[in-house]
Backbone as numpy.savetxt, mean C-alpha at the origin, in Angstrom:
# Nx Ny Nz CAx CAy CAz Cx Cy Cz
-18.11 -12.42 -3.61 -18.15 -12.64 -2.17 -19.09 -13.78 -1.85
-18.62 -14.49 -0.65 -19.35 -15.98 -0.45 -20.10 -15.44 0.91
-20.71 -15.67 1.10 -21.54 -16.25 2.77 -21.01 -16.70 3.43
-20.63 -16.14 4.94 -19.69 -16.68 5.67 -18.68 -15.54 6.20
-17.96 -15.70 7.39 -16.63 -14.82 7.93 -15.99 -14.27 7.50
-15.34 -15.07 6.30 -14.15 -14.80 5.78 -14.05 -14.00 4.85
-13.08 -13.18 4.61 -12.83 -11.52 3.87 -12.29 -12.63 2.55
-13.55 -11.73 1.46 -13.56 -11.81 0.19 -13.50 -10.78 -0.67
-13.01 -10.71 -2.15 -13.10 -9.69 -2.63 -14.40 -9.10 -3.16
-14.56 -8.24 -3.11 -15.71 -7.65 -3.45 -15.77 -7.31 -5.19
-14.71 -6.42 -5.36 -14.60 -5.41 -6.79 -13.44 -5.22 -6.93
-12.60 -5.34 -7.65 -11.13 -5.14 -8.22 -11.58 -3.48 -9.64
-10.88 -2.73 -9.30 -11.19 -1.66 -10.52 -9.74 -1.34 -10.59
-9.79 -1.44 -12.12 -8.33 -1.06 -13.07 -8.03 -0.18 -13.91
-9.07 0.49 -13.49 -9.33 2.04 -14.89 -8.83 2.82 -13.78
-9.65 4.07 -14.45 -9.84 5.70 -13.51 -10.89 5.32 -13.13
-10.28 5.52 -11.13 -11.52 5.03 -9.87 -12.37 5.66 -9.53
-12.46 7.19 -10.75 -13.79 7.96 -9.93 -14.58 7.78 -10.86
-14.29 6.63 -11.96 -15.73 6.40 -12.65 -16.39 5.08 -12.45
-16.01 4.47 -10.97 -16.79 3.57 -10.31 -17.47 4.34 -9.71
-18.77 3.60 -9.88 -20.09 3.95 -9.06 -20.24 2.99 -7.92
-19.64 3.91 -6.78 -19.37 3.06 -5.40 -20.93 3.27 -4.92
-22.03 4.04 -5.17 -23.04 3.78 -4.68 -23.91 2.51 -4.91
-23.85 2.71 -6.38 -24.51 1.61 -7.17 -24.39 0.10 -6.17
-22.62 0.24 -6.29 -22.09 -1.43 -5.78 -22.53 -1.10 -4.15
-22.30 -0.31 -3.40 -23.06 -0.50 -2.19 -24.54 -0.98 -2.05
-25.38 -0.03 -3.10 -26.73 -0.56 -3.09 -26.88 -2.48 -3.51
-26.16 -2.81 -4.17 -26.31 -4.20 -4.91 -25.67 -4.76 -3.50
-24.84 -4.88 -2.84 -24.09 -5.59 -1.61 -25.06 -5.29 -0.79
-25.73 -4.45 -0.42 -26.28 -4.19 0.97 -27.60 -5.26 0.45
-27.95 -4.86 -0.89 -29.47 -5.92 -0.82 -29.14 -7.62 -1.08
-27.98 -8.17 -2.13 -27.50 -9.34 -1.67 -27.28 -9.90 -0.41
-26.47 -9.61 0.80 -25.70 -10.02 1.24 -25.90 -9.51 3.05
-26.67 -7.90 2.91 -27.22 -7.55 4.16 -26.35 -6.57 4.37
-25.85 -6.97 5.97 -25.11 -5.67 6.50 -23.73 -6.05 6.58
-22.66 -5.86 5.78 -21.47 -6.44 5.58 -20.24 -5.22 5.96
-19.09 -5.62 5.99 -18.24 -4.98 6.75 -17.26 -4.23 5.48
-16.64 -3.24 5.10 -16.24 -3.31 3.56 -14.59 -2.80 4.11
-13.56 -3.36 3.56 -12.53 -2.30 3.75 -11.84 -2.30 2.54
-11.26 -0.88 2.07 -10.23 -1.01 0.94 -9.05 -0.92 0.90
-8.72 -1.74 -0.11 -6.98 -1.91 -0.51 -6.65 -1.11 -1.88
-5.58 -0.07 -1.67 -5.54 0.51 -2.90 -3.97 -0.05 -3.16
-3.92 0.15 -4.73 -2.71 0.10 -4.82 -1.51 0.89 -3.91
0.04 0.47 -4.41 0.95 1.39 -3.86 0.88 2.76 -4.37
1.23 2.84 -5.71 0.58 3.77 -6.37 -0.01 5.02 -6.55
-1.50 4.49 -5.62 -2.44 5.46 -5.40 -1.66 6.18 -4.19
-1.26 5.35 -3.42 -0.76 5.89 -1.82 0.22 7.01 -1.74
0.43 7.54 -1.01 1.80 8.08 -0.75 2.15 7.80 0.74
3.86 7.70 0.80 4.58 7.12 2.02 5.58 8.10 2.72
5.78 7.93 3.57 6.45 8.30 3.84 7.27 8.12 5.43
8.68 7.56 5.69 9.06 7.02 6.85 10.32 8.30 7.15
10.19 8.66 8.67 10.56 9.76 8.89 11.83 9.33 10.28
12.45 10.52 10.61 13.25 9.72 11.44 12.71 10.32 12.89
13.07 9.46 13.88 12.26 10.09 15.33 13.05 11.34 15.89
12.36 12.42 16.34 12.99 13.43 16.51 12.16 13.74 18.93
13.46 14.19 19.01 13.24 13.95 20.41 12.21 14.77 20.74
12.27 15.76 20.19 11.85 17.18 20.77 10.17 16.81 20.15
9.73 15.83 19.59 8.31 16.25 18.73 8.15 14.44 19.42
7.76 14.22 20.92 7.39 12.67 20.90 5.87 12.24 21.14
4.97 13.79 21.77 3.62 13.33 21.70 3.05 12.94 20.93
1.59 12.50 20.91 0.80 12.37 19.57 0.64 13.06 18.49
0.25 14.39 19.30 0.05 15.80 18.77 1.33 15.96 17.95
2.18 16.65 18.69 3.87 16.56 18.00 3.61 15.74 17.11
3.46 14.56 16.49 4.20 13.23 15.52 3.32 13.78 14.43
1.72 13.89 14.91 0.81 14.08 13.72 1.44 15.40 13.09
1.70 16.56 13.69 2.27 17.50 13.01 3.19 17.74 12.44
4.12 16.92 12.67 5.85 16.41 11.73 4.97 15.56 10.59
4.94 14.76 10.57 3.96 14.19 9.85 3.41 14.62 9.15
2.20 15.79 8.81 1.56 16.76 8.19 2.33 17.39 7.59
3.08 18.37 8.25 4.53 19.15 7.96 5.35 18.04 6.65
5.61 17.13 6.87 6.75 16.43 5.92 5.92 15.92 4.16
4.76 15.80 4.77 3.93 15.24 3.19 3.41 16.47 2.51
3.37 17.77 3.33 2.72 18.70 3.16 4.77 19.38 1.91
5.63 19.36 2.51 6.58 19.35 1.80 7.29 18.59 0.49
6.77 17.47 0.99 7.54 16.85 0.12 7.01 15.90 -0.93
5.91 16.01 -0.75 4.43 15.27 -1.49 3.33 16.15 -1.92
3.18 17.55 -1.86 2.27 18.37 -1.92 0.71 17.51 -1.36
1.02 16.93 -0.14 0.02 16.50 0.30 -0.74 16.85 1.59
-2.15 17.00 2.05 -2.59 17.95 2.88 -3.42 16.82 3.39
-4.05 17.34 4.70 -5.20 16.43 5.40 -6.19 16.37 4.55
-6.58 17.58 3.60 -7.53 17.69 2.88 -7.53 16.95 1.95
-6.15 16.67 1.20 -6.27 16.07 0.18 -6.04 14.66 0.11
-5.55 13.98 1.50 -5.42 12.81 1.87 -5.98 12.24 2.91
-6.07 11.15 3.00 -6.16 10.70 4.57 -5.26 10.21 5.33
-4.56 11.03 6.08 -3.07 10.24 6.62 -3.01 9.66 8.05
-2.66 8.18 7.38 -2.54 7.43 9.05 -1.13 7.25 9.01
-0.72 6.92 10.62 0.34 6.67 11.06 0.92 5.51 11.44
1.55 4.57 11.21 1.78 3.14 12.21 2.94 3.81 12.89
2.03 3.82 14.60 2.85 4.36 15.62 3.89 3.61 16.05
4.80 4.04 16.03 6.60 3.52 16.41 6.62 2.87 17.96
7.40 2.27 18.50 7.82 2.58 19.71 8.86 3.35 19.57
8.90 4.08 21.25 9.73 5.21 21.58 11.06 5.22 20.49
10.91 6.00 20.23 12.54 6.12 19.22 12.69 5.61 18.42
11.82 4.74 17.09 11.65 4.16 16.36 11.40 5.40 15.38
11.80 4.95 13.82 11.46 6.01 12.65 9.62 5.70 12.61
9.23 7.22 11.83 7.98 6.88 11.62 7.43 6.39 10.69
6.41 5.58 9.92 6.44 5.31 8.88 4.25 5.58 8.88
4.45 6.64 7.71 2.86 7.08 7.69 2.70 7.19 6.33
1.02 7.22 6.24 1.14 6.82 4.70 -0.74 7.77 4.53
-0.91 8.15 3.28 -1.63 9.04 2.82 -2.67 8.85 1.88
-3.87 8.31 1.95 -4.66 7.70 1.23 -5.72 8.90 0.28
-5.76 9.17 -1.36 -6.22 9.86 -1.45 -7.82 10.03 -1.39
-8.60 11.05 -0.73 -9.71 11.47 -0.73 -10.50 10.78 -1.26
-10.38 11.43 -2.55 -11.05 11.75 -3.87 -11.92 9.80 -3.99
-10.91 8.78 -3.42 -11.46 7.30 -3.57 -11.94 6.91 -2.46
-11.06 7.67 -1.19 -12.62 7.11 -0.22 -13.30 7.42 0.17
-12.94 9.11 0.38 -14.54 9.57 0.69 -15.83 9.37 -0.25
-15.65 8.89 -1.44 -16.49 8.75 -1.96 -17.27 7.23 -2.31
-16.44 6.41 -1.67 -16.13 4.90 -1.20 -17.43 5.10 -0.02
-16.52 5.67 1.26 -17.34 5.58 2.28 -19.02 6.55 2.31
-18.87 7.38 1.38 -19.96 8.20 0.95 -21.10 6.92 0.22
-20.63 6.29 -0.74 -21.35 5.24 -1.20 -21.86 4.31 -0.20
-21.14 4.11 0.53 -21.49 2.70 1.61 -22.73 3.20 2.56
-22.04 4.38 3.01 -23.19 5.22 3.87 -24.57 5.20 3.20
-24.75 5.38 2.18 -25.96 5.86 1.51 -26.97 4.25 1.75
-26.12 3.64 1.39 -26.30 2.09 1.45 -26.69 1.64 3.15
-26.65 2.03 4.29 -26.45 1.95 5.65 -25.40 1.04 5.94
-23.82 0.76 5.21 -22.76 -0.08 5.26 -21.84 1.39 5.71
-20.71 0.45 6.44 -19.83 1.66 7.20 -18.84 1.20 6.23
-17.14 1.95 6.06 -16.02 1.35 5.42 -14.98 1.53 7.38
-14.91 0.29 6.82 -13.66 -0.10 8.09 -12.70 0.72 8.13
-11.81 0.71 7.19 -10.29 0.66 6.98 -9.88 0.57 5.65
-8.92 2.01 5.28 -8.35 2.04 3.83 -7.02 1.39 4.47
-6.18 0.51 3.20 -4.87 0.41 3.28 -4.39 0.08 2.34
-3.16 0.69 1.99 -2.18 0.28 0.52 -1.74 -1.14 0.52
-1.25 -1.46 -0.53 -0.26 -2.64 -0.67 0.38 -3.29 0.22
1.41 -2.09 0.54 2.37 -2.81 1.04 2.39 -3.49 2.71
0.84 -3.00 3.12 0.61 -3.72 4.22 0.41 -5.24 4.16
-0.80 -5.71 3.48 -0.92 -7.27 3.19 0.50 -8.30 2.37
1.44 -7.50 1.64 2.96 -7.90 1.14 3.83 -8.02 2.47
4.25 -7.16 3.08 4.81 -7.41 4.29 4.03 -8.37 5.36
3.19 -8.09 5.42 2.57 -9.37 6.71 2.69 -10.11 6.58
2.89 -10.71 5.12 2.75 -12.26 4.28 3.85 -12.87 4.05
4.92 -11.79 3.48 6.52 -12.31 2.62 7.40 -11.13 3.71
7.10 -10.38 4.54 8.41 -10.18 5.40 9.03 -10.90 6.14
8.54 -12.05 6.07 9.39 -12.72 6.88 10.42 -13.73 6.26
9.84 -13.75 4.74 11.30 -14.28 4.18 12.21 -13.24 3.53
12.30 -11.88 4.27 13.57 -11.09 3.93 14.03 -11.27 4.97
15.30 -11.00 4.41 17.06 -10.47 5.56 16.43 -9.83 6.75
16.14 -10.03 7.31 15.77 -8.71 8.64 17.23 -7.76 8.50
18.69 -8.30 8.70 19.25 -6.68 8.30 19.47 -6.10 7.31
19.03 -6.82 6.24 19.10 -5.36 4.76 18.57 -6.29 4.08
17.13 -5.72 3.44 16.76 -6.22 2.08 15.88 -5.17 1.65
15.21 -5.66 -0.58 14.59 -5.02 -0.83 13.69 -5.95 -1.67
12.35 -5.54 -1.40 11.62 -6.56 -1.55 10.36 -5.96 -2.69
11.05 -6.17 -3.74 9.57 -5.61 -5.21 8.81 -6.12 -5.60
7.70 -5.13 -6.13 6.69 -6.25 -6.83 5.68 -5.22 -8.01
5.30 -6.18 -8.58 4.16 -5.55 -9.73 3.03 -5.22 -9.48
2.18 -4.39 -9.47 1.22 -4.20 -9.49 0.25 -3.37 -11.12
-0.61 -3.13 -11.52 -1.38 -2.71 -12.80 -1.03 -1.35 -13.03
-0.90 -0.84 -12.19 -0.24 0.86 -12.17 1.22 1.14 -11.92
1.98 -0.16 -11.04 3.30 0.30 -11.09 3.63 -0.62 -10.32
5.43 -0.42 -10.03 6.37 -1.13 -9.28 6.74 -0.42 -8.25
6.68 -1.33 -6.66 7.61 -0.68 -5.62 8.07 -1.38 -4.94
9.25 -0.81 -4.65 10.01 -1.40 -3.63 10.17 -0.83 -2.48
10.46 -1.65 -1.23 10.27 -1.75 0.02 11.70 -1.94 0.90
12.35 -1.13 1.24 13.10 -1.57 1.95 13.42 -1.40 3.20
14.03 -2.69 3.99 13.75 -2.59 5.31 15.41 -3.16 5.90
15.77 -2.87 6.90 16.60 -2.38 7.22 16.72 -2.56 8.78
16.98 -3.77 9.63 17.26 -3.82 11.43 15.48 -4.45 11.22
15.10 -4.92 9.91 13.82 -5.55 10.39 12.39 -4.22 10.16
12.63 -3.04 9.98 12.23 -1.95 10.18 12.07 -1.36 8.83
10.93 -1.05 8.35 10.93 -0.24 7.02 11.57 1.02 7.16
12.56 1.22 5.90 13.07 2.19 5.98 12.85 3.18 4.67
12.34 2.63 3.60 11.85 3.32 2.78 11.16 2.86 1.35
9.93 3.72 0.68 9.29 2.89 0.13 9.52 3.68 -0.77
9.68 2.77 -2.25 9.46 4.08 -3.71 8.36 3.47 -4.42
8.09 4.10 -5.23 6.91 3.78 -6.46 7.35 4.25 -7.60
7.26 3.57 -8.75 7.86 3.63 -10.03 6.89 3.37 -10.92
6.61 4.20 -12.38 5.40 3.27 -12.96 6.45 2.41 -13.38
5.06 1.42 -14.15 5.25 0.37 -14.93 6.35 0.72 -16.41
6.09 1.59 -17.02 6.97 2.44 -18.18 7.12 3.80 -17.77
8.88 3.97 -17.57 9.14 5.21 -17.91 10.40 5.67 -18.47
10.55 6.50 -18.31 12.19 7.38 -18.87 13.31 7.84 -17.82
14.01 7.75 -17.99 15.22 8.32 -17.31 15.64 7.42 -16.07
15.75 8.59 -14.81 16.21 7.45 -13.86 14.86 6.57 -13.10
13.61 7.02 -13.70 12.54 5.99 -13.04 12.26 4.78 -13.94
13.56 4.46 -14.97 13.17 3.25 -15.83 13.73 2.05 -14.94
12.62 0.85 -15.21 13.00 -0.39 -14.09 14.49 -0.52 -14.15
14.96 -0.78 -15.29 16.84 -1.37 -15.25 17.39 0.00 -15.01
17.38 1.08 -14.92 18.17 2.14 -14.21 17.97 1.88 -12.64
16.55 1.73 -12.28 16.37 2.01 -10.91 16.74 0.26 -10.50
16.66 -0.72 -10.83 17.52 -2.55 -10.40 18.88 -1.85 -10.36
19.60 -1.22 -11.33 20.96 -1.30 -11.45 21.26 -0.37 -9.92
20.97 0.94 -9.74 20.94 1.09 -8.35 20.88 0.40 -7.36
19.87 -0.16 -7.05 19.43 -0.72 -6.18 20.34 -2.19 -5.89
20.96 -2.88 -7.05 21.90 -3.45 -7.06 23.35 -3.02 -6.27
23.89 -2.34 -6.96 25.05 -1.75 -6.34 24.39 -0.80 -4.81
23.09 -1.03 -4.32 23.28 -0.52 -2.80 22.94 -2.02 -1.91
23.28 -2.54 -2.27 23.01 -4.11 -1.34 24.46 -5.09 -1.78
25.29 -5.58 -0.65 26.12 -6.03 -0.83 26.18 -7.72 -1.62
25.05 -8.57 -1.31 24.38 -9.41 -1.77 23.03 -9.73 -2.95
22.91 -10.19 -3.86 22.19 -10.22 -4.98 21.21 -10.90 -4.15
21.24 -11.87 -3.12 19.90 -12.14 -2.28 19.37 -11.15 -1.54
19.85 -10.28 -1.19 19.30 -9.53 -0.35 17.96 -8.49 -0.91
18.18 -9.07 -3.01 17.18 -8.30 -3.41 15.91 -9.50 -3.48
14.90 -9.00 -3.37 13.84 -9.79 -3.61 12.68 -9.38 -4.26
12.27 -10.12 -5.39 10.96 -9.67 -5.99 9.81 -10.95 -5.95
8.76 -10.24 -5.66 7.15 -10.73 -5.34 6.52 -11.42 -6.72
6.35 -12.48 -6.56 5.95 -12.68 -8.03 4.11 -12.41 -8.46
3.80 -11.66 -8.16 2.61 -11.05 -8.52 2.72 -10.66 -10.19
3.99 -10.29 -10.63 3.90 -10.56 -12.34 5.70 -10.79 -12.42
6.15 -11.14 -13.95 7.34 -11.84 -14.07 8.40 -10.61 -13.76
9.74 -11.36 -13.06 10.64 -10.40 -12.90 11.43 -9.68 -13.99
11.25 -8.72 -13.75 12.09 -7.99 -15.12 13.92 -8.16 -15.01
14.09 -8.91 -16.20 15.20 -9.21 -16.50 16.62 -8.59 -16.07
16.12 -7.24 -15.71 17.01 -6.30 -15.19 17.49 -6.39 -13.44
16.58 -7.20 -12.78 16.44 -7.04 -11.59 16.90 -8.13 -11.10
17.84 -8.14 -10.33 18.49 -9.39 -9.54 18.69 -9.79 -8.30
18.68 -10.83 -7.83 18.18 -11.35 -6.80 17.36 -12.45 -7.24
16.53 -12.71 -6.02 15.64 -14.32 -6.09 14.29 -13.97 -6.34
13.72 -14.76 -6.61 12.49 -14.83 -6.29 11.17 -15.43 -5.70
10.13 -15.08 -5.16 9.97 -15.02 -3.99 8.12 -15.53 -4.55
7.80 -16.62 -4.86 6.39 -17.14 -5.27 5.28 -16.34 -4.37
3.94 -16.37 -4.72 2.73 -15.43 -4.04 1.81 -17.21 -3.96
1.53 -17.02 -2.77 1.03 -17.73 -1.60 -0.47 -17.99 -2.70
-1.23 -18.97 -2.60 -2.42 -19.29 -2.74 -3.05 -18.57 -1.51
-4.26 -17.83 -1.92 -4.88 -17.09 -0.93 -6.36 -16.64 -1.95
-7.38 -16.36 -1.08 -8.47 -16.12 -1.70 -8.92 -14.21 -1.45
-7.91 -13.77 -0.90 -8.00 -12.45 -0.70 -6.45 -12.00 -1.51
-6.36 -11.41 -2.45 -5.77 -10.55 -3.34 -4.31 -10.14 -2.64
-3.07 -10.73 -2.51 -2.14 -10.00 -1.93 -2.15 -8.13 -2.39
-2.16 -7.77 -3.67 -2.14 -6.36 -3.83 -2.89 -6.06 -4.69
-3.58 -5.02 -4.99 -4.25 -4.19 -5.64 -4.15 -4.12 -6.81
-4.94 -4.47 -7.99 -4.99 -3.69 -9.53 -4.36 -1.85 -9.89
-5.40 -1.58 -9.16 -5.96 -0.44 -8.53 -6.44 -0.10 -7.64
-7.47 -0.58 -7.17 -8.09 -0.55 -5.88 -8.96 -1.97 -5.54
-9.05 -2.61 -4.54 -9.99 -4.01 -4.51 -10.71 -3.51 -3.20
-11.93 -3.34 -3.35 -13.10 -3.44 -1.78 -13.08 -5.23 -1.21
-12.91 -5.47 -0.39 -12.65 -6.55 0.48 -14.28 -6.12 0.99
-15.02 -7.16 1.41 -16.12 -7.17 2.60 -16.40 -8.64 3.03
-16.60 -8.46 4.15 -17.06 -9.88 5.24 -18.23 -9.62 6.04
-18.81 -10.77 6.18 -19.80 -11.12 7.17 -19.53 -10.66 8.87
């Protein structure tokens, strides 16, 4: 991290994240650098997603958070407890799309910072800083847009411009979560071989077709190892 405004990376970790000592690195940042702002980016990976469809009868806040709860709590064995789940609120009648950050890395993230007198801003996965950056060179009406990351592959697809659903795949596996099983799908559901797109954050696997789509010179990390702490002035 430099001196100055602008959001730098702090720490990139590529192992198992509960054997970073987030205190330690808070104590070393807070006495370098002062009182700095920290937010994290975890991989896709770490995250869990989930985009839901709008239901009339459930449109308050209250209502959404509890469909919401209700659906990760089903279908993710995931709990408030065991995650942190935010929402990017829809307009009226729009699907929902919320996503679930586990605990276990930031409370103990923001537990570190605290100790340090540093606050943590804001957790967010991947696929937020990928879309802000390269959604705009997909199809707005049907594409799918992949990429590599140190723990795994996901794809993104969006649909009227609108995410409509996100998967995560590791890097090696068996059956139908192997990359050329899950390209060959994903192939035959898009009528166009452009309409697929992969991120070049690492090389496209041979299996996967469509174009490809170069990663921007930037001094802040489009996606995650594992997890990267960002902090600014």
């Amino acid at each position: 991290m430099t001196r100055g405004s602008g959001l730098a990376p702090l720490v990139s970790a590529h192992d198992d994240l509960s054997q970073v000592d987030w205190s330690a690195l808070a104590s070393a940042l807070r006495e370098e650098f002062g009182t700095v702002r920290v937010q994290l980016l975890l991989s896709a990976k770490q995250c869990r997603y989930l985009v839901l469809p709008w239901l009339s009868s459930r449109y308050t806040g209250a209502a959404i958070r509890d469909y919401v709860a209700e659906a990760f709590t089903a279908t993710a064995s995931v709990s408030s407890t065991s995650h942190l789940i935010e929402i990017d609120w829809p307009p009226y009648g729009e699907p929902i799309l919320a996503a679930a950050y586990p605990r276990t890395i930031v409370d103990t993230l923001r537990d570190g910072l605290a100790a340090a007198g540093l606050g943590l801003l804001g957790v967010e996965g991947s696929i937020g800083p990928v879309l802000r950056r390269y959604g705009r060179m997909l199809d707005t009406t049907q594409a799918l847009l992949a990429y590599a990351e140190d723990d795994g592959i996901t794809g993104i697809t969006v649909e009227a411009g609108k995410v409509v659903q996100i998967e995560s795949l590791p890097c090696e596996a068996d059956g139908l979560d192997q990359i050329a099983v899950w390209a060959s799908r994903k192939q035959f559901a898009f009528d166009d071989d452009d309409r697929l797109c992969w991120l070049a954050t690492a090389s496209k696997p041979d299996a996967y077709a469509g174009r490809l789509i170069p990663v921007e010179s930037s001094v802040v990390p489009v996606c995650a190892g594992h997890a990267v702490a960002l902090a600014w002035q």
